[in-house]
Coordinates of C-alpha atoms in Angstrom, one line a residue:
Chain A
M9 CA 51.8 -45.3 -11.5
N10 CA 53.1 -42.2 -13.1
R11 CA 49.9 -41.8 -15.0
Q12 CA 47.9 -41.8 -11.8
V13 CA 50.1 -39.0 -10.3
F14 CA 49.6 -37.1 -13.5
W15 CA 45.8 -37.3 -13.3
E16 CA 45.8 -36.4 -9.6
K17 CA 47.9 -33.3 -10.4
L18 CA 45.7 -32.3 -13.3
K19 CA 42.6 -32.7 -11.3
S20 CA 43.9 -30.4 -8.5
T21 CA 45.1 -27.9 -11.0
L22 CA 41.8 -27.8 -12.7
H23 CA 40.0 -27.6 -9.4
N24 CA 42.2 -24.6 -8.3
T25 CA 41.7 -22.9 -11.6
W26 CA 37.9 -23.3 -11.4
E27 CA 38.0 -22.0 -7.8
F28 CA 40.0 -19.0 -9.0
I29 CA 37.5 -18.4 -11.8
V30 CA 34.6 -18.5 -9.4
L31 CA 36.2 -16.2 -6.9
F32 CA 37.4 -13.9 -9.6
H33 CA 33.9 -13.5 -10.9
H34 CA 32.4 -13.2 -7.5
G35 CA 34.8 -10.5 -6.5
T36 CA 34.5 -8.7 -9.8
F37 CA 30.8 -8.8 -10.5
V38 CA 28.8 -10.2 -7.6
D39 CA 30.4 -9.1 -4.4
K40 CA 30.5 -5.4 -5.2
R41 CA 26.9 -5.4 -6.4
M42 CA 25.8 -7.3 -3.3
A43 CA 27.7 -4.8 -1.1
V44 CA 25.6 -2.1 -2.8
V45 CA 22.4 -4.0 -2.1
R46 CA 23.5 -4.7 1.5
K47 CA 24.3 -1.0 2.1
E48 CA 21.0 0.0 0.6
A49 CA 19.2 -2.5 2.9
F50 CA 20.9 -1.2 6.0
D51 CA 20.2 2.4 4.9
I52 CA 16.5 1.7 4.6
N53 CA 16.6 0.1 7.9
D54 CA 18.3 3.0 9.5
N55 CA 15.7 5.3 8.0
L56 CA 13.0 3.0 9.4
M57 CA 14.6 3.3 12.8
L58 CA 14.4 7.0 12.5
L59 CA 10.6 6.7 12.0
L60 CA 10.3 4.3 14.9
F61 CA 12.6 5.9 17.4
G62 CA 13.0 9.5 16.2
D63 CA 12.0 10.8 19.5
Y64 CA 15.3 9.8 21.0
L65 CA 16.9 12.3 18.6
G66 CA 14.3 15.0 19.3
V67 CA 12.0 14.2 16.3
P68 CA 8.5 13.8 17.8
N69 CA 6.8 10.5 17.1
P70 CA 3.0 10.2 17.5
M71 CA 3.3 6.6 18.6
S72 CA 6.4 6.4 20.7
Y73 CA 4.4 4.6 23.3
Y74 CA 3.6 1.8 20.9
M75 CA 7.1 1.7 19.6
L76 CA 8.4 0.6 23.0
E77 CA 7.3 -3.0 22.2
L78 CA 9.9 -3.1 19.4
L79 CA 12.6 -2.0 21.8
P80 CA 13.7 -5.4 23.0
Y81 CA 14.5 -6.5 19.4
V82 CA 16.4 -3.4 18.4
A83 CA 18.0 -2.4 21.7
N84 CA 21.4 -3.9 20.8
D85 CA 21.6 -1.9 17.6
L86 CA 20.2 1.3 19.1
E87 CA 23.5 2.9 20.2
P88 CA 25.4 2.2 16.9
W89 CA 22.4 3.5 15.0
E90 CA 22.3 6.7 16.9
R91 CA 26.0 7.2 16.1
R92 CA 25.5 6.5 12.4
I93 CA 22.5 8.7 12.0
Q94 CA 24.1 11.6 13.8
N95 CA 27.2 11.3 11.6
R96 CA 25.3 11.6 8.4
K97 CA 26.5 14.7 6.7
F98 CA 26.3 14.6 2.9
L99 CA 23.6 12.4 1.6
I100 CA 24.8 12.7 -2.0
A101 CA 28.4 11.9 -1.1
E102 CA 27.1 8.9 0.8
K103 CA 25.2 7.6 -2.2
A104 CA 28.0 8.3 -4.6
A105 CA 30.4 6.3 -2.4
Q106 CA 28.2 3.3 -2.9
Y107 CA 28.8 3.2 -6.6
D108 CA 32.5 3.3 -6.4
F109 CA 33.4 6.0 -9.0
D110 CA 37.1 5.8 -8.5
Chain B
M30 CA -28.5 -6.6 20.9
R31 CA -25.9 -3.9 20.5
R32 CA -22.6 -5.0 22.0
F33 CA -20.9 -1.6 22.4
T34 CA -22.8 1.5 23.4
F35 CA -21.1 4.8 23.8
F36 CA -22.4 7.9 25.5
G37 CA -20.7 11.1 24.6
G38 CA -21.2 14.8 24.3
K39 CA -20.2 18.1 25.7
G40 CA -19.0 18.3 29.3
G41 CA -21.7 18.6 31.9
T42 CA -24.6 17.5 29.8
G43 CA -25.2 14.3 31.8
K44 CA -23.2 11.6 29.9
T45 CA -22.3 9.7 33.0
S46 CA -25.9 9.6 34.4
C47 CA -27.2 8.4 31.0
A48 CA -24.6 5.7 30.7
A49 CA -25.1 4.5 34.2
A50 CA -28.9 4.4 33.8
Y51 CA -28.7 2.7 30.5
A52 CA -26.3 0.1 31.9
L53 CA -28.7 -0.5 34.8
S54 CA -31.6 -1.0 32.3
L55 CA -29.5 -3.6 30.4
A56 CA -28.5 -5.4 33.6
S57 CA -32.0 -5.6 34.9
K58 CA -33.0 -7.4 31.7
G59 CA -30.4 -10.1 32.5
T60 CA -27.7 -8.8 30.2
R61 CA -24.2 -9.2 31.6
T62 CA -23.2 -5.5 31.3
L63 CA -19.9 -3.7 32.0
V64 CA -20.0 0.0 32.3
V65 CA -16.6 1.7 31.6
S66 CA -15.5 5.2 32.0
T67 CA -12.8 6.3 29.6
D68 CA -12.7 9.9 30.9
P69 CA -9.4 10.6 32.7
A70 CA -11.5 12.6 35.2
H71 CA -13.8 9.8 36.3
S72 CA -17.3 10.3 37.8
L73 CA -18.9 7.0 37.3
A74 CA -18.3 5.9 40.9
D75 CA -20.0 9.2 42.0
A76 CA -23.0 8.5 39.9
F77 CA -23.4 5.0 41.4
G78 CA -22.5 6.2 44.9
K79 CA -20.2 3.2 45.1
P80 CA -16.4 2.9 44.8
I81 CA -15.2 1.8 41.3
G82 CA -11.5 1.5 40.5
F83 CA -9.2 0.4 37.7
E84 CA -10.2 -3.2 38.3
T85 CA -13.7 -4.3 37.4
A86 CA -16.1 -4.1 40.4
L87 CA -19.4 -5.8 40.8
L88 CA -22.1 -3.2 41.3
R89 CA -25.1 -5.4 41.4
E90 CA -26.4 -8.5 39.7
N91 CA -25.2 -8.6 36.0
L92 CA -23.6 -5.2 36.3
W93 CA -19.9 -4.4 36.6
G94 CA -18.1 -1.1 36.6
L95 CA -14.6 0.0 35.6
E96 CA -12.7 3.3 35.5
I97 CA -9.8 3.1 33.2
D98 CA -6.6 4.4 34.8
A99 CA -4.1 5.4 32.2
E100 CA -1.2 5.4 34.6
V101 CA -1.8 1.9 35.8
E102 CA -2.3 0.6 32.3
A103 CA 0.9 2.3 31.1
K104 CA 2.9 0.8 34.0
K105 CA 1.6 -2.7 33.3
Y106 CA 2.6 -2.3 29.6
M107 CA 6.1 -1.0 30.5
K108 CA 6.6 -3.9 33.0
V109 CA 6.0 -6.5 30.2
I110 CA 8.5 -4.7 28.0
Q111 CA 11.1 -4.4 30.7
E112 CA 10.9 -8.1 31.3
K113 CA 11.4 -8.8 27.6
V114 CA 14.3 -6.5 27.4
L115 CA 16.0 -8.3 30.3
D116 CA 15.6 -11.5 28.4
L117 CA 17.0 -10.3 25.0
V118 CA 19.4 -7.5 25.7
S119 CA 22.9 -7.6 27.0
A120 CA 23.3 -6.4 30.6
A121 CA 25.5 -3.5 29.6
I122 CA 22.7 -1.5 27.9
V123 CA 19.8 -2.5 30.1
E124 CA 20.1 0.7 32.1
E125 CA 20.1 2.8 29.0
I126 CA 17.0 1.0 27.7
K127 CA 15.2 1.5 31.0
R128 CA 15.9 5.2 30.6
Q129 CA 14.4 5.2 27.1
I130 CA 11.3 3.5 28.5
E131 CA 10.9 6.2 31.1
I132 CA 11.1 8.9 28.4
A133 CA 8.4 7.2 26.3
Y134 CA 6.2 7.0 29.4
M135 CA 6.4 10.7 29.9
S136 CA 5.9 11.6 26.2
P137 CA 2.7 13.2 25.1
G138 CA 0.2 10.7 23.8
A139 CA 1.3 8.0 26.1
E140 CA -1.8 8.3 28.3
E141 CA -4.1 8.3 25.3
A142 CA -2.4 5.2 23.9
A143 CA -2.7 3.4 27.2
I144 CA -6.4 4.2 27.4
F145 CA -6.8 3.0 23.9
D146 CA -5.1 -0.3 24.6
K147 CA -7.3 -1.0 27.5
F148 CA -10.3 0.0 25.4
V149 CA -9.4 -2.5 22.7
E150 CA -8.8 -5.2 25.3
L151 CA -12.2 -4.6 26.8
M152 CA -13.8 -4.7 23.4
E153 CA -12.2 -8.1 22.8
S154 CA -13.6 -9.4 26.0
A155 CA -17.2 -8.5 25.1
G156 CA -19.1 -11.5 23.8
T157 CA -17.4 -13.9 26.2
T158 CA -17.1 -12.3 29.7
Y159 CA -19.8 -9.6 29.1
D160 CA -22.7 -9.4 26.7
S161 CA -22.7 -5.7 26.4
I162 CA -20.3 -2.8 27.3
V163 CA -21.5 0.7 27.9
F164 CA -18.8 3.4 27.6
D165 CA -19.1 6.6 29.5
T166 CA -16.7 8.6 27.4
A167 CA -14.8 11.8 28.0
P168 CA -16.1 15.1 26.5
T169 CA -16.4 15.2 22.7
G170 CA -12.9 16.2 21.6
H171 CA -11.0 13.5 23.6
T172 CA -13.5 10.8 22.6
L173 CA -13.5 11.6 18.9
R174 CA -9.7 11.3 19.0
L175 CA -10.0 7.9 20.7
L176 CA -12.5 6.6 18.1
T177 CA -10.6 7.9 15.1
L178 CA -7.2 6.9 16.3
P179 CA -7.2 3.4 14.8
E180 CA -7.8 4.6 11.3
I181 CA -5.0 7.1 11.4
L182 CA -2.5 4.8 13.1
E183 CA -3.3 1.9 10.9
T184 CA -2.2 3.8 7.8
W185 CA 0.9 4.9 9.6
I186 CA 1.9 1.5 10.7
E187 CA 1.2 0.0 7.3
H188 CA 3.9 2.3 5.9
L189 CA 6.3 1.2 8.6
I190 CA 5.7 -2.5 7.7
E191 CA 6.2 -1.7 4.0
K192 CA 9.5 -0.1 4.7
R193 CA 10.7 -3.0 6.8
R194 CA 9.6 -5.4 4.1
K195 CA 11.7 -3.6 1.6
A196 CA 14.8 -3.6 3.8
M197 CA 14.3 -7.3 4.5
H198 CA 13.9 -8.1 0.8
L199 CA 17.2 -6.4 0.0
M200 CA 18.9 -8.0 2.9
K201 CA 17.8 -11.4 1.7
M202 CA 19.3 -10.7 -1.7
A203 CA 22.5 -9.7 -0.1
A204 CA 22.4 -12.7 2.2
R205 CA 22.6 -15.2 -0.6
Y206 CA 26.4 -15.0 -0.4
D207 CA 26.6 -14.2 3.3
S208 CA 25.5 -17.0 5.7
V209 CA 26.0 -14.9 8.8
L210 CA 23.5 -12.3 7.6
A211 CA 21.1 -15.1 6.4
D212 CA 21.0 -16.5 9.9
K213 CA 20.2 -13.1 11.3
I214 CA 17.2 -12.4 9.2
K215 CA 15.6 -15.8 9.2
E216 CA 12.7 -14.5 11.2
D217 CA 11.8 -10.9 11.8
P218 CA 10.2 -10.0 15.2
I219 CA 9.9 -6.4 14.1
I220 CA 7.4 -7.2 11.3
E221 CA 5.6 -9.6 13.6
T222 CA 5.2 -7.0 16.3
L223 CA 4.1 -4.3 13.9
S224 CA 1.7 -6.6 12.3
A225 CA 0.2 -7.6 15.6
R226 CA -0.2 -4.0 16.5
K227 CA -1.8 -3.3 13.1
E228 CA -4.2 -6.2 13.6
K229 CA -5.3 -4.6 16.9
F230 CA -6.1 -1.3 15.2
A231 CA -7.9 -3.1 12.5
L232 CA -10.0 -5.0 15.0
A233 CA -10.9 -1.9 16.9
R234 CA -11.9 -0.3 13.6
R235 CA -14.0 -3.2 12.6
Y236 CA -15.9 -3.1 15.9
L237 CA -16.4 0.6 15.9
T238 CA -17.6 0.9 12.3
D239 CA -20.0 -2.1 12.5
S240 CA -23.4 -0.6 13.1
A241 CA -24.8 -3.9 14.3
L242 CA -22.2 -4.0 17.1
S243 CA -21.6 -0.4 18.1
G244 CA -23.8 2.6 18.6
F245 CA -22.8 6.1 19.6
F246 CA -25.3 8.2 21.6
F247 CA -24.9 11.9 22.1
V248 CA -26.1 13.5 25.3
L249 CA -26.9 17.2 24.8
N250 CA -28.9 20.0 26.3
A251 CA -31.4 22.2 24.5
E252 CA -28.9 25.0 24.2
K253 CA -26.9 26.6 21.4
L254 CA -23.4 25.4 22.1
P255 CA -24.1 21.7 22.8
I256 CA -26.2 21.6 19.6
L257 CA -23.4 23.0 17.4
E258 CA -20.8 20.8 19.0
T259 CA -23.0 17.7 18.5
A260 CA -23.6 18.6 14.9
R261 CA -19.9 18.8 14.2
A262 CA -19.2 15.6 16.0
V263 CA -21.9 13.7 14.1
E264 CA -20.4 14.8 10.9
L265 CA -16.9 13.7 11.9
L266 CA -18.1 10.3 13.2
G267 CA -19.9 9.8 9.9
K268 CA -16.8 10.6 8.0
H269 CA -15.0 7.8 9.9
G270 CA -17.8 5.4 9.6
V271 CA -18.9 5.3 13.2
H272 CA -22.7 4.7 13.5
V273 CA -24.6 7.3 15.5
G274 CA -27.4 5.6 17.3
G275 CA -29.3 8.6 18.7
M276 CA -29.6 11.6 20.9
V277 CA -30.5 12.1 24.5
I278 CA -31.8 15.6 25.1
N279 CA -31.2 16.0 28.8
K280 CA -32.4 18.6 31.3
V281 CA -35.4 19.7 29.3
I282 CA -37.3 22.2 31.4
P283 CA -40.9 21.0 32.0
P284 CA -43.9 23.3 31.6
E285 CA -44.6 23.2 35.3
A286 CA -41.3 24.7 36.1
G287 CA -42.8 28.0 37.0
A288 CA -42.5 31.7 36.2
F289 CA -38.8 32.0 36.8
F290 CA -38.0 29.5 33.9
E291 CA -40.7 30.9 31.5
K292 CA -38.2 32.8 29.4
R293 CA -35.7 30.0 29.3
R294 CA -38.4 27.6 28.4
S295 CA -39.5 29.6 25.4
A296 CA -35.9 29.8 24.2
Q297 CA -35.6 26.1 24.7
E298 CA -38.6 25.5 22.5
G299 CA -36.6 27.0 19.6
Y300 CA -33.6 24.9 20.4
L301 CA -35.7 21.7 20.6
A302 CA -37.2 22.5 17.2
D303 CA -33.6 23.0 15.9
I304 CA -32.5 19.6 17.4
N305 CA -35.5 17.9 15.8
S306 CA -34.8 19.3 12.4
R307 CA -31.0 18.8 12.5
F308 CA -31.0 15.3 13.9
S309 CA -34.3 14.1 12.4
S310 CA -32.7 10.9 11.2
F311 CA -31.7 9.7 14.7
V312 CA -33.7 8.4 17.6
R313 CA -34.3 11.2 20.1
V314 CA -35.1 10.9 23.8
E315 CA -36.0 13.8 26.0
L316 CA -35.2 13.7 29.7
P317 CA -36.7 16.3 32.0
L318 CA -34.8 18.7 34.3
L319 CA -35.3 17.3 37.8
D320 CA -35.6 19.3 41.0
S321 CA -32.5 17.6 42.4
D322 CA -29.4 16.0 40.9
I323 CA -29.3 12.3 40.2
Q324 CA -27.3 10.2 42.6
G325 CA -27.1 6.5 43.5
V326 CA -28.7 3.5 42.0
E327 CA -32.3 4.2 43.1
Q328 CA -32.4 7.5 41.4
L329 CA -30.7 6.2 38.3
E330 CA -33.3 3.5 38.1
M331 CA -36.0 6.2 37.7
M332 CA -34.3 7.2 34.5
V333 CA -34.4 3.7 33.1
P334 CA -37.8 3.6 31.6
L335 CA -37.2 7.0 29.8
L336 CA -34.1 5.6 28.1
G337 CA -36.0 2.5 26.7
A338 CA -36.4 4.1 23.3
L339 CA -32.6 3.9 22.8
D340 CA -32.7 0.1 22.6
A341 CA -35.0 0.2 19.6
S342 CA -32.5 2.0 17.5
G343 CA -30.0 -0.8 17.6
E344 CA -32.1 -3.3 15.9

C-alpha cells in the first residue's frame, strides 16, 4: 500500500517537474520569439491595409473602387487599424521594442 | 470570326457610325451581335435612331445594343457589397462602413472602374449569349486607358497578394502555440477576393491580346491631327500587345465634290499618301464624305458593303 502511494506521488512530481520544464522553455525561448513573429505579421498586415485603404487617411489609391469588395472582411478591424496607424511615431523605436533590449 | 471588334479614334471621326454599320453587317449575316458603347457620352442610340439604354435592347434580328452607364453599374456593385457588409459586420459600425462606401463611390477612377467591370462581364458573355461584340469606344485617350488598365492593375494586385501571403505565413508560424489565432486564419477571404479580382484582369488581358479574338480598328480622317494621334495610339497598343486590325479612313472628299473643295482635296491627297505609307501593314478602308449625315438603320446599311474589307483582316 505504502509503495503505491509513493509511486503515485513520484509520478505527479515528475509530471509537474516536466510541465515546469516545458513551460519554462516555452516562456524563455519560444514565446518571446513567437511574439516577435506575431508582431511582425500584424505589422505587415497593417501596412497592407495602408495600401488597400490608404484613401481613408488621405493617401490616394488608384483602385479604391475595387478595394470596396474587401471591406466586409476587414470592416471590424478598420477602426482599430486607423488608430494604430495614426499613432505610429518612431519606426525605429517600434522595431527596437520588438527585440526587448532591456 | 473575330469575337471582339473595337472601333476607336479621335473624337468626331465617325467611330459610332462605323461601329453601328459594322454591327449591322455582322447581324445581317446571321451572327448574334451586340454593339456596345463604352463612351460616357453615348451616341449609339442617335446613330440607330432608336432608344438604347443601360440594359441590352433588341435593335433588329440578331442585333442588340447597349450603352454602359457607369453610375448604374457602380450602384449595383455597391449594393452587393452593402448586403455583404450587413451579413458580416456588427451593427455598430455599419453606418461608418456605409459612409466609406459612399466616399469610394465619389473617388476619382470609380466611373472608369465601373465601366471596366461591365466591359469584362460582357466579354465573358461573348461566345454563349452573343457570337460577336462590337465596341464603340470613347475617344482615344479614354479607351487606351481602358484597354491598358488590366496590365497595370494586375501587377499592382499581385504585389498586394504577395504581401498578404507573407503576413499570413508569419501568422501561421505564430499560431502554432496560439489556438485562437489559428482558428482566425484558417481561411483567408482577402487573398480569395484579391485572387478573384486578379483573375478577372488576367482574363481581360488574355482576350484583348489574343489577335484571333480581338481586333482594334481606328477611324480617322485624312487630316493631320487624327493621323498623328492614330500613329501614337497604334504604337501604344502594340506595346501592350493589343492587335490592331485596320484603319477606316472616313469622310474622304470625292473628286466630284466641286470647286469649293478643290484645295482641300489636294491637301487630302497628301494626307492619304501619308496614311498609306504610315499604316501600310494594316487593312485600310476608305469611306467617302456624304452630302448628308448618316442617321438611322437604312442609311447605316448603305455603309455596310464598304466595310466588308474589315472582315478579311480577322482571318
